[in-house]
Tab-separated table of C-alpha atoms and ligand atoms in Angstrom:
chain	number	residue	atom	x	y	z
A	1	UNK	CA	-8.631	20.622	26.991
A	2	UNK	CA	-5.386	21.698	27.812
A	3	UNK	CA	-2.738	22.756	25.001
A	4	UNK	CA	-1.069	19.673	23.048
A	5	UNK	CA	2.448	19.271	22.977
A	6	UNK	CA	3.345	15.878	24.327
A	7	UNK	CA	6.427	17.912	26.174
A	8	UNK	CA	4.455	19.988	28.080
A	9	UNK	CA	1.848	17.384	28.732
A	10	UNK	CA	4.382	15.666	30.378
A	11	UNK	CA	5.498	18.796	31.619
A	12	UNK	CA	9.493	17.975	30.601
A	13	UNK	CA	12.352	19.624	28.706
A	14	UNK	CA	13.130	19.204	24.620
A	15	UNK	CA	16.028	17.369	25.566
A	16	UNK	CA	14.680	15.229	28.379
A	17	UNK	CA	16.163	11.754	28.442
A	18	UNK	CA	14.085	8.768	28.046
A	19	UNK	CA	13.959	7.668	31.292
A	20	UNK	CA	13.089	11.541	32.342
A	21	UNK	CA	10.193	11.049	30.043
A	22	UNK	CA	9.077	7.813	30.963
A	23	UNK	CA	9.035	8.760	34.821
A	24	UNK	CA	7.158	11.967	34.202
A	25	UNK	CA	4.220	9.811	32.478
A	26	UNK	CA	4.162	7.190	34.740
A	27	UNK	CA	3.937	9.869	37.690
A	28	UNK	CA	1.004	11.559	36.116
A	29	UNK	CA	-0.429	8.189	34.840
A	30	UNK	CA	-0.769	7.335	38.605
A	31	UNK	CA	-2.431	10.742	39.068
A	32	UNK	CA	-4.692	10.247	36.437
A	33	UNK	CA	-5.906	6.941	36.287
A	34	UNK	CA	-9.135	6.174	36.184
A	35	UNK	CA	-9.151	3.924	39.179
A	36	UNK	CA	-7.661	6.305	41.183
A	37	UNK	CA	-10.263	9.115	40.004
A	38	UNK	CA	-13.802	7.340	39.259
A	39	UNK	CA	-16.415	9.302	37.802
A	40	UNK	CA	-13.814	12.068	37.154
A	41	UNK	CA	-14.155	12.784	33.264
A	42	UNK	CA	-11.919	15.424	33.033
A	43	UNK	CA	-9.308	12.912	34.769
A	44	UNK	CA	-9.938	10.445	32.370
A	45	UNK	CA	-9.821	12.633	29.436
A	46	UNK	CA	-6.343	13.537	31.191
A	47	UNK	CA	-5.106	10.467	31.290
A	48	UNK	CA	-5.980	10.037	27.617
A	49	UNK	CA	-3.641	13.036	26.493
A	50	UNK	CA	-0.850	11.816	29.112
A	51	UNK	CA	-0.615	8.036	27.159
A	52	UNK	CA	-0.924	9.839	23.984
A	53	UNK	CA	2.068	12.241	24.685
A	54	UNK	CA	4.107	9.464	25.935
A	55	UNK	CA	2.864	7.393	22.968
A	56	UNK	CA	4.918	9.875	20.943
A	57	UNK	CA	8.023	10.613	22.791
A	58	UNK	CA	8.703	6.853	23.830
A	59	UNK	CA	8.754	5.712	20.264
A	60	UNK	CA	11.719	7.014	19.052
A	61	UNK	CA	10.854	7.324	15.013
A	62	UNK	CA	7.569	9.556	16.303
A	63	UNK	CA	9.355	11.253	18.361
A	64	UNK	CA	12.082	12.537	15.265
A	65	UNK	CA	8.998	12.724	13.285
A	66	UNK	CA	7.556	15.270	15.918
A	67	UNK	CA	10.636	16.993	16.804
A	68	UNK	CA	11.341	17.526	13.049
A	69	UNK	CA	7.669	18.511	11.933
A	70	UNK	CA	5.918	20.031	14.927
A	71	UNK	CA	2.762	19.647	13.596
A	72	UNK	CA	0.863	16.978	11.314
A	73	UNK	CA	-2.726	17.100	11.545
A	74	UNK	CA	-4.368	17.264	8.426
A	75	UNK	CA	-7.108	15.560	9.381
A	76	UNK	CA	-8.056	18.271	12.175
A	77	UNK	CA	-7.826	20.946	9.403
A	78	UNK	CA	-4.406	23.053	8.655
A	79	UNK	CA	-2.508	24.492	11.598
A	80	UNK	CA	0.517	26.353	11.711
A	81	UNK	CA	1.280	25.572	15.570
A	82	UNK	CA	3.104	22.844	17.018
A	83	UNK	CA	0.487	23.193	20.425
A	84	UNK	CA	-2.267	22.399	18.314
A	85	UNK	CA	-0.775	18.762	17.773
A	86	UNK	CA	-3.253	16.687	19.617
A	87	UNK	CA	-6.214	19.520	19.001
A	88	UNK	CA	-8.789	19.418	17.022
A	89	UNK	CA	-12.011	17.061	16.234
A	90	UNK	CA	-10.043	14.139	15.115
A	91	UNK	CA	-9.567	11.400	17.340
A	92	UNK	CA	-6.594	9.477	18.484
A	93	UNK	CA	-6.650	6.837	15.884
A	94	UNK	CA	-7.460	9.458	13.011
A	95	UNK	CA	-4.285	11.264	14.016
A	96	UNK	CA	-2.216	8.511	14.265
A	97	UNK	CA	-2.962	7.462	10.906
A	98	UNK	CA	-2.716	10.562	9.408
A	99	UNK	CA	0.403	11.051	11.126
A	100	UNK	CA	2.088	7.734	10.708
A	101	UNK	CA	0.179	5.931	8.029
A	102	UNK	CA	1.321	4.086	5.004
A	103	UNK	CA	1.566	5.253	1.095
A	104	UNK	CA	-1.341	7.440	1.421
A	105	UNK	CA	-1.338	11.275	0.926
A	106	UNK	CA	-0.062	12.721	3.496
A	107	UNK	CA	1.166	16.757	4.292
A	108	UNK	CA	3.312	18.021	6.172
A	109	UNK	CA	2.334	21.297	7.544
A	110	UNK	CA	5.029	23.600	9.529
A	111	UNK	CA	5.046	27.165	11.126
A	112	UNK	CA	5.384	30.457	8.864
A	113	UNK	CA	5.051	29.816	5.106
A	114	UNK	CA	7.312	26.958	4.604
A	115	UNK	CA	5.067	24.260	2.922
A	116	UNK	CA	6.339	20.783	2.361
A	117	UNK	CA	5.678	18.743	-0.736
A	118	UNK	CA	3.228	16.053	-0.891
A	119	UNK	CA	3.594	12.622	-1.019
A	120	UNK	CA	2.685	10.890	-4.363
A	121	UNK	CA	1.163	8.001	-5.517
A	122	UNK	CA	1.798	6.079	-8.777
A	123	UNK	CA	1.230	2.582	-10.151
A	124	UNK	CA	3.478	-0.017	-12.113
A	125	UNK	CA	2.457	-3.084	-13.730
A	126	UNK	CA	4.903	-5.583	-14.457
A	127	UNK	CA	4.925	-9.137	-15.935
A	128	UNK	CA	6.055	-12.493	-14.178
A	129	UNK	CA	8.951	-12.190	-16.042
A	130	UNK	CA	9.842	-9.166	-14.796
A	131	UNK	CA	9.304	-10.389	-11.130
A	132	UNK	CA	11.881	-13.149	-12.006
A	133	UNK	CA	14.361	-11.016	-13.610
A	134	UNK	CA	13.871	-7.464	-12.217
A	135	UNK	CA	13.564	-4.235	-14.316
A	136	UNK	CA	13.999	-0.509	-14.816
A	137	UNK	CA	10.362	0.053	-14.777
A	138	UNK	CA	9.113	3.669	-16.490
A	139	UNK	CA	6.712	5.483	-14.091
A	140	UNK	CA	4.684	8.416	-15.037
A	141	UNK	CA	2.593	10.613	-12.511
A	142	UNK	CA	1.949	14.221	-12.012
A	143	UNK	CA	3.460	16.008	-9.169
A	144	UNK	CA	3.771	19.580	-7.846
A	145	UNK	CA	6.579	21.653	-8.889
A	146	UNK	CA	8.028	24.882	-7.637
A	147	UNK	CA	6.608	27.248	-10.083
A	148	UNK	CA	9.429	29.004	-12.295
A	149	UNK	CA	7.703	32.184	-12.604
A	150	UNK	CA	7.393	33.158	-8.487
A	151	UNK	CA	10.286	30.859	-7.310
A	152	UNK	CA	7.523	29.161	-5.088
A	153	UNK	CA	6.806	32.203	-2.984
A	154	UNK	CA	3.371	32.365	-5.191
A	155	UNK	CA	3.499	36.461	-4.834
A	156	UNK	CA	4.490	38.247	-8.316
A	157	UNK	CA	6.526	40.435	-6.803
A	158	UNK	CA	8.556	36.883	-5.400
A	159	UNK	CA	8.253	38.734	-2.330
A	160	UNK	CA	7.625	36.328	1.120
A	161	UNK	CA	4.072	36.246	1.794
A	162	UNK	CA	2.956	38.320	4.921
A	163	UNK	CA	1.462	36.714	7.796
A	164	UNK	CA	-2.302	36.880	8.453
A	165	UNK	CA	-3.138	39.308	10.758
A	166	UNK	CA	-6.078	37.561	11.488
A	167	UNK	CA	-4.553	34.863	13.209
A	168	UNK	CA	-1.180	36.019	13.436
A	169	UNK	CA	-0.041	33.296	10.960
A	170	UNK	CA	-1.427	30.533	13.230
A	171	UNK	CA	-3.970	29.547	10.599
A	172	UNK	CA	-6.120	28.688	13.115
A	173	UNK	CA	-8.507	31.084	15.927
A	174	UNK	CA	-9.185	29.874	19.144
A	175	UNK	CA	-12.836	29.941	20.464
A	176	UNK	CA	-13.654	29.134	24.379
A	177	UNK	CA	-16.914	27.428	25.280
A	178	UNK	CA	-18.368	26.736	28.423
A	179	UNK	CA	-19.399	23.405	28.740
A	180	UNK	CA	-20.531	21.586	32.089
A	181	UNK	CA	-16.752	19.868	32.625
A	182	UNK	CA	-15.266	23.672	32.282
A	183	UNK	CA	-13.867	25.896	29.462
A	184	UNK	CA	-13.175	23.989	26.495
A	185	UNK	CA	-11.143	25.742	23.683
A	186	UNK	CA	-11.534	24.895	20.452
A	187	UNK	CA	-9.826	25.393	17.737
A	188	UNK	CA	-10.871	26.200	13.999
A	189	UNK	CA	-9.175	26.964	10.705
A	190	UNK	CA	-8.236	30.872	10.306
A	191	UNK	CA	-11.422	31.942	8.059
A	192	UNK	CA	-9.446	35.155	6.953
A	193	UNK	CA	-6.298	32.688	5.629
A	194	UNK	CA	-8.277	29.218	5.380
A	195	UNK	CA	-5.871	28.247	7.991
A	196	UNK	CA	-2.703	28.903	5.693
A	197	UNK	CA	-1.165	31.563	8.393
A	198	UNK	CA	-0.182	33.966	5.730
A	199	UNK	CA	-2.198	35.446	2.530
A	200	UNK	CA	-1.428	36.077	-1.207
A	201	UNK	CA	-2.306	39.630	-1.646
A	202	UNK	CA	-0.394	39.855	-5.011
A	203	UNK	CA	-0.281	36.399	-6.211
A	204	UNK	CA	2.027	35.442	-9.274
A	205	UNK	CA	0.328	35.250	-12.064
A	206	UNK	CA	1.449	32.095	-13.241
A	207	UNK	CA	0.838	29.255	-10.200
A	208	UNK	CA	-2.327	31.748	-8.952
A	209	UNK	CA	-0.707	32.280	-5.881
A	210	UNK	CA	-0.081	28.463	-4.783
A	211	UNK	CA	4.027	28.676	-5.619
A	212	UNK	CA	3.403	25.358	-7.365
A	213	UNK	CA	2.510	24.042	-10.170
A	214	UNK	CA	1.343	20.568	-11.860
A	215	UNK	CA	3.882	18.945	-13.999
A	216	UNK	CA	3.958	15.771	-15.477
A	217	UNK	CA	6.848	13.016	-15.218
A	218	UNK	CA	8.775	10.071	-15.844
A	219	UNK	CA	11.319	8.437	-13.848
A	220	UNK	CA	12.306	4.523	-14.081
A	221	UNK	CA	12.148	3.449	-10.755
A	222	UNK	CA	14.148	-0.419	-9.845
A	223	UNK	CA	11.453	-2.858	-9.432
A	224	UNK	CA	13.232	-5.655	-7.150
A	225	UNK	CA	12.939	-9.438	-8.216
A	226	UNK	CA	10.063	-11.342	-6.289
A	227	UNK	CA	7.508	-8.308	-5.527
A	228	UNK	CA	4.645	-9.543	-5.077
A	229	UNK	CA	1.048	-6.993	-6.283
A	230	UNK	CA	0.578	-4.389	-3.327
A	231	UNK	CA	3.606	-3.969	-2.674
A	232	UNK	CA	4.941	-0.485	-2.935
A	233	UNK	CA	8.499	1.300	-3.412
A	234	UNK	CA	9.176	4.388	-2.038
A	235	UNK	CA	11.292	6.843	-4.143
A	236	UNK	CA	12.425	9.539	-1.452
A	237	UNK	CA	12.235	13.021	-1.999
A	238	UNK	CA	10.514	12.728	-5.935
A	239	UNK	CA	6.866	13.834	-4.537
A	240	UNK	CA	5.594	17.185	-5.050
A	241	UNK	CA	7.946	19.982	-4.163
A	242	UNK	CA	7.814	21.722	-1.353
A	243	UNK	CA	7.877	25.987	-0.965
A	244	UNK	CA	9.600	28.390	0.775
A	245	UNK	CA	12.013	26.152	1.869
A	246	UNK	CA	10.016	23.297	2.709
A	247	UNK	CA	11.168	19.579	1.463
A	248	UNK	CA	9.813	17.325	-1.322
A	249	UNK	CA	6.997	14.385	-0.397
A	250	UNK	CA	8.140	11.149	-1.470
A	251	UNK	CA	6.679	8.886	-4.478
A	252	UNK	CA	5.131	5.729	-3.760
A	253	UNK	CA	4.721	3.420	-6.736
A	254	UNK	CA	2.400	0.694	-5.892
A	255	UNK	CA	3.091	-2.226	-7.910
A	256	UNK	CA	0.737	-4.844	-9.768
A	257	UNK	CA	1.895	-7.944	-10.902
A	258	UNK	CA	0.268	-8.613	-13.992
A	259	UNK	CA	-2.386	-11.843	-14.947
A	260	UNK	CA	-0.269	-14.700	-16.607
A	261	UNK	CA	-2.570	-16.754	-18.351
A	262	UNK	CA	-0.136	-19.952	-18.579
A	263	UNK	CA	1.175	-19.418	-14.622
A	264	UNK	CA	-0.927	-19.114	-10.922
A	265	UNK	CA	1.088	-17.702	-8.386
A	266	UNK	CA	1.609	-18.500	-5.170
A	267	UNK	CA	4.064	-16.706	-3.113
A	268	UNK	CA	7.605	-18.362	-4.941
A	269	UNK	CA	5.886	-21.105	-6.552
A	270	UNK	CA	4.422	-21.526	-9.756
A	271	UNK	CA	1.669	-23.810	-10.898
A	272	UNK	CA	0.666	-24.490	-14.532
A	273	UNK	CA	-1.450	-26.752	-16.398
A	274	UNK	CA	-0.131	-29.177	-19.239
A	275	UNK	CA	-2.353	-31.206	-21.934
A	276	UNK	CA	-1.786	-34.607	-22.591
A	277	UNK	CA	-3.821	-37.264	-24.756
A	278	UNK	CA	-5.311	-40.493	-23.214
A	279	UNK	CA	-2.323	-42.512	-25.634
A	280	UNK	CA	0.975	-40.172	-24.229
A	281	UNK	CA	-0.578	-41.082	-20.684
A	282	UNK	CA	-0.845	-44.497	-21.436
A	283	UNK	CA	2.150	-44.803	-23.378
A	284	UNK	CA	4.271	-42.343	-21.904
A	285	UNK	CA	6.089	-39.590	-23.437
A	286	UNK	CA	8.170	-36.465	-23.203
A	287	UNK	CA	6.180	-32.995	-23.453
A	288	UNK	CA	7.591	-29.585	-23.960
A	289	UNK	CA	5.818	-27.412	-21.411
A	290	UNK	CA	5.956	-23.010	-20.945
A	291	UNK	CA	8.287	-22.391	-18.054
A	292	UNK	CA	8.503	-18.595	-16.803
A	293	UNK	CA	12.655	-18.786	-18.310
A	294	UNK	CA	11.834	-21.043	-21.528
A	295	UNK	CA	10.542	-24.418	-22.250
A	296	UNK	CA	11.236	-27.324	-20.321
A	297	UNK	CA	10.826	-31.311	-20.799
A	298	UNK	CA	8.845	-33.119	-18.822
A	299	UNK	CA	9.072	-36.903	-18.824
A	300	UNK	CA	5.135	-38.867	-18.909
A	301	UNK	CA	5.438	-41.961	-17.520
A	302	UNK	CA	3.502	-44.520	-18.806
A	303	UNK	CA	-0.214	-45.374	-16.621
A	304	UNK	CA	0.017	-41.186	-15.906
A	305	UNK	CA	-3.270	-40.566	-14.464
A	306	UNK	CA	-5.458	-37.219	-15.038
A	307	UNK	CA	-4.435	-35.007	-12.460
A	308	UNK	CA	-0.911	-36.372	-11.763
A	309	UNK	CA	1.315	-33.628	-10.932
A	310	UNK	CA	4.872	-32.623	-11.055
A	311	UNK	CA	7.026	-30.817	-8.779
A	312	UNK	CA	9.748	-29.140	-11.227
A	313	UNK	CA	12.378	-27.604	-8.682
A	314	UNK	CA	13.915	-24.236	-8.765
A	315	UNK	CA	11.445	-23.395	-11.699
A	316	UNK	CA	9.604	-20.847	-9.732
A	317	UNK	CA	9.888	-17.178	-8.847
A	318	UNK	CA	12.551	-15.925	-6.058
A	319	UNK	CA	12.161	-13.950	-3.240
A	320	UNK	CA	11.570	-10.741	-2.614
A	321	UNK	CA	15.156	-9.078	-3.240
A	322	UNK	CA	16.704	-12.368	-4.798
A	323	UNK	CA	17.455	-16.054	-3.492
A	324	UNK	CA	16.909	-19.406	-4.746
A	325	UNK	CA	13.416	-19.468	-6.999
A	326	UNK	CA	10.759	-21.315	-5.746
A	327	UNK	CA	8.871	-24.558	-7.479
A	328	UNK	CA	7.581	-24.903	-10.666
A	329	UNK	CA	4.178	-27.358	-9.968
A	330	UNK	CA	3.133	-29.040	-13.108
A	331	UNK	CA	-0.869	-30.606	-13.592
A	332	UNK	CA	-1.201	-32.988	-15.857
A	333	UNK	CA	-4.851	-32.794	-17.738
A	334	UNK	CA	-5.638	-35.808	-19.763
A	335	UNK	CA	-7.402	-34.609	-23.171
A	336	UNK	CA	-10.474	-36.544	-24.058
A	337	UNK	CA	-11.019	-35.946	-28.030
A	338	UNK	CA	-14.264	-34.566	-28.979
A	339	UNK	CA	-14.905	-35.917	-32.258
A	340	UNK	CA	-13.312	-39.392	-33.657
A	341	UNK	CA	-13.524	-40.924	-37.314
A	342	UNK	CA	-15.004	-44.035	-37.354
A	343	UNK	CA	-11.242	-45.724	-38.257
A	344	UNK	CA	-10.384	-44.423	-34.761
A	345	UNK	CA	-13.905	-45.617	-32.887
A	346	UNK	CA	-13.391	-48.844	-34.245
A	347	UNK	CA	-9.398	-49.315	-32.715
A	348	UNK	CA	-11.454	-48.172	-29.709
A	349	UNK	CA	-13.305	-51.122	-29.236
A	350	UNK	CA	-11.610	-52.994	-29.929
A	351	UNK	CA	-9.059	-52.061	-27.371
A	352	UNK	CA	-11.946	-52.017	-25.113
A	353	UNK	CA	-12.654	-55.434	-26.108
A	354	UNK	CA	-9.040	-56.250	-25.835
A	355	UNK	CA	-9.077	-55.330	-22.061
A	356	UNK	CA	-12.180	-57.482	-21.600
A	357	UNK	CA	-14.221	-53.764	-20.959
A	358	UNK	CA	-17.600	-53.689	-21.827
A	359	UNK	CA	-17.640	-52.264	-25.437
A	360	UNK	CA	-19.172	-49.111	-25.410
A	361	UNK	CA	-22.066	-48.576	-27.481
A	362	UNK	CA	-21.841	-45.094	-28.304
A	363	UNK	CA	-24.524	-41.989	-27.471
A	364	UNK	CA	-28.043	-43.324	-28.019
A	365	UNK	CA	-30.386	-41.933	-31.049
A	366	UNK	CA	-33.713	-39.247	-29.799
A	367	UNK	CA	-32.978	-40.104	-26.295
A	368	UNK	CA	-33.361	-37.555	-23.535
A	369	UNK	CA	-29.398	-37.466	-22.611
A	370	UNK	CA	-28.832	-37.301	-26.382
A	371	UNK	CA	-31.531	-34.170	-26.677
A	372	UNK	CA	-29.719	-32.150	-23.873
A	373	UNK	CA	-26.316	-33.119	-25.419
A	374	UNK	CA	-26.756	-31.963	-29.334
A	375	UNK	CA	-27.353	-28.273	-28.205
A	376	UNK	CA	-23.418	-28.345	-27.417
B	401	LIG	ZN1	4.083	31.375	-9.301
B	402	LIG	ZN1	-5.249	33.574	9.336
């Protein structure tokens, strides 16, 4: 497989322009193409690395990300060289999502000894109330620090780390095999370095050798109103440190919306549940119910029925980053008592017997129902 920078895949300049970069694929896309070469592997696996480059350097954000980094392929094990980009066992989609992925843990890994921080992850729970109101929230998570001892360089002497001779501070060595396709190189970490590029022959003391070191911390981070659990902030630059001139990873603080017994959720609205007795429903009435901001009145109208609900407006949570709140929804549940003197039985049925209802007779003595029905 040839070498893996998408420039000289697509065989242009650092500074092409777009449209120099988008006629260079599409010439050796035509070249390439399987149509045009059937049963040709080696054109196919061609035309594989020609999409991929031009995946990278049409999409502008990849493109800086590439420029800036180089090289990002954890996944394929450590490299020091920008040409081993695309190398490596890991396949397209691996890369990609190593490369490009979401809150995960991801390294950045760049020629010499520079090492760039990693990304970290932390979690935040807050309340309902919180979502409606927003809040400071206090994070705490461990990160990498630049040890104080070496200054980061991890040698006691703080001295710069010489390169591996081994690889010649590639961190990786290059192995051809023939294969019935051709010469295929492969590439595998630097056994001498463990694909660092450079070795520790005096490490400090302190960090043992890594120029880092764990640290615990806290930082209150804004939670915006209306998150919603999952979602995640990003606090640039507060991951672990980076070395030898390297930059910081960022924090990711994935947030959970805590379990509110009174409220379900629903994207901005709200629903809760709301007792009433058989008499308020008949009757009517005007109940105090839990909103998420304080109580609020509802008005029962007489001949409710179990299950009625109400719609309270503006009662519910607002969007993500502010806006009008949502709906508070409101089900009634009609209370049936589960034990009645016999003063109250008796104004029973006689209201039954008011309404010309069959007058109930009441549970049965030894029957079967009545067996199953003591236990509760
Ligand atoms: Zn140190
Ligand atoms: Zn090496």
């Amino acid at each position: 497989m040839a070498g893996s920078d998408p420039y000289a895949i697509l065989g242009v300049a650092r500074d092409a322009t777009p449209d120099q970069i988008k006629s260079a694929y599409r010439k050796l896309a035509r070249q390439y193409h399987p149509d045009v070469n059937p049963n040709d592997p080696s054109a196919e696996e061609k035309f594989k690395e020609v999409s991929t480059a031009y995946a990278v350097l049409s999409d502008p954000e990849k493109k800086a990300r590439y420029d800036q980094y180089g090289v990002t392929d954890d996944q394929a094990g450590p490299s020091g060289n920008p040409g081993d980009f695309f190398g490596g066992a890991g396949g397209f989609g691996d890369l990609f999502e190593a490369f490009f992925g979401g809150a995960g843990a991801q390294q950045s890994r760049r020629a010499g000894t520079i090492r760039d921080g990693d990304d970290i992850r932390a979690e935040a729970v807050v309340s309902l109330r919180e979502v409606l109101d927003g809040i400071e929230k206090k994070v705490s998570y461990r990160r990498s620090v630049v040890c104080d001892t070496c200054g980061g360089m991890g040698t006691a002497d703080r001295s710069t780390p010489p390169r591996c001779n081994e690889c010649n501070g590639r961190g990786v060595v290059t192995a051809v095999k023939q294969t019935f396709i051709g010469s295929i190189r492969t590439q595998t970490a630097c056994p001498k370095c463990r694909g660092e590029g450079f070795t520790v022959p005096n490490p400090c003391g302190s960090c043992q050798g890594q120029g880092v070191v764990p640290k615990s911390e806290e930082l209150f981070v804004s939670v915006p109103v209306g998150v919603e659990s999952g979602q995640t902030l990003r606090v640039s630059g507060r991951g672990s440190e980076g070395i030898r001139g390297g930059t910081p990873g960022d924090l990711y603080v994935v947030l959970h919306v805590a379990d509110d017994s009174r409220f379900e959720r629903e994207g901005r609205n709200l629903a809760t549940q709301a007792d009433i007795s058989f008499a308020q429903a008949a009757l009517g009435d005007t109940i105090l119910i839990d909103g998420l901001s304080g109580q609020l009145e509802i008005n029962i109208e007489p001949g409710t029925q179990p299950g009625d609900t109400f719609r309270i407006k503006g009662e519910g949570l607002p969007r993500l980053g502010g806006g009008s709140r949502g709906d508070l929804f409101v089900q009634l549940n009609l209370v049936v008592p589960k034990k009645i003197s016999d003063a109250e039985a008796a104004l029973l049925r006689e209201f039954a017997e008011l309404r010309g209802e069959t007058v109930p007779k009441g549970a049965g003595k030894g029957g079967f129902f009545e067996k199953i029905f003591k236990k509760r």
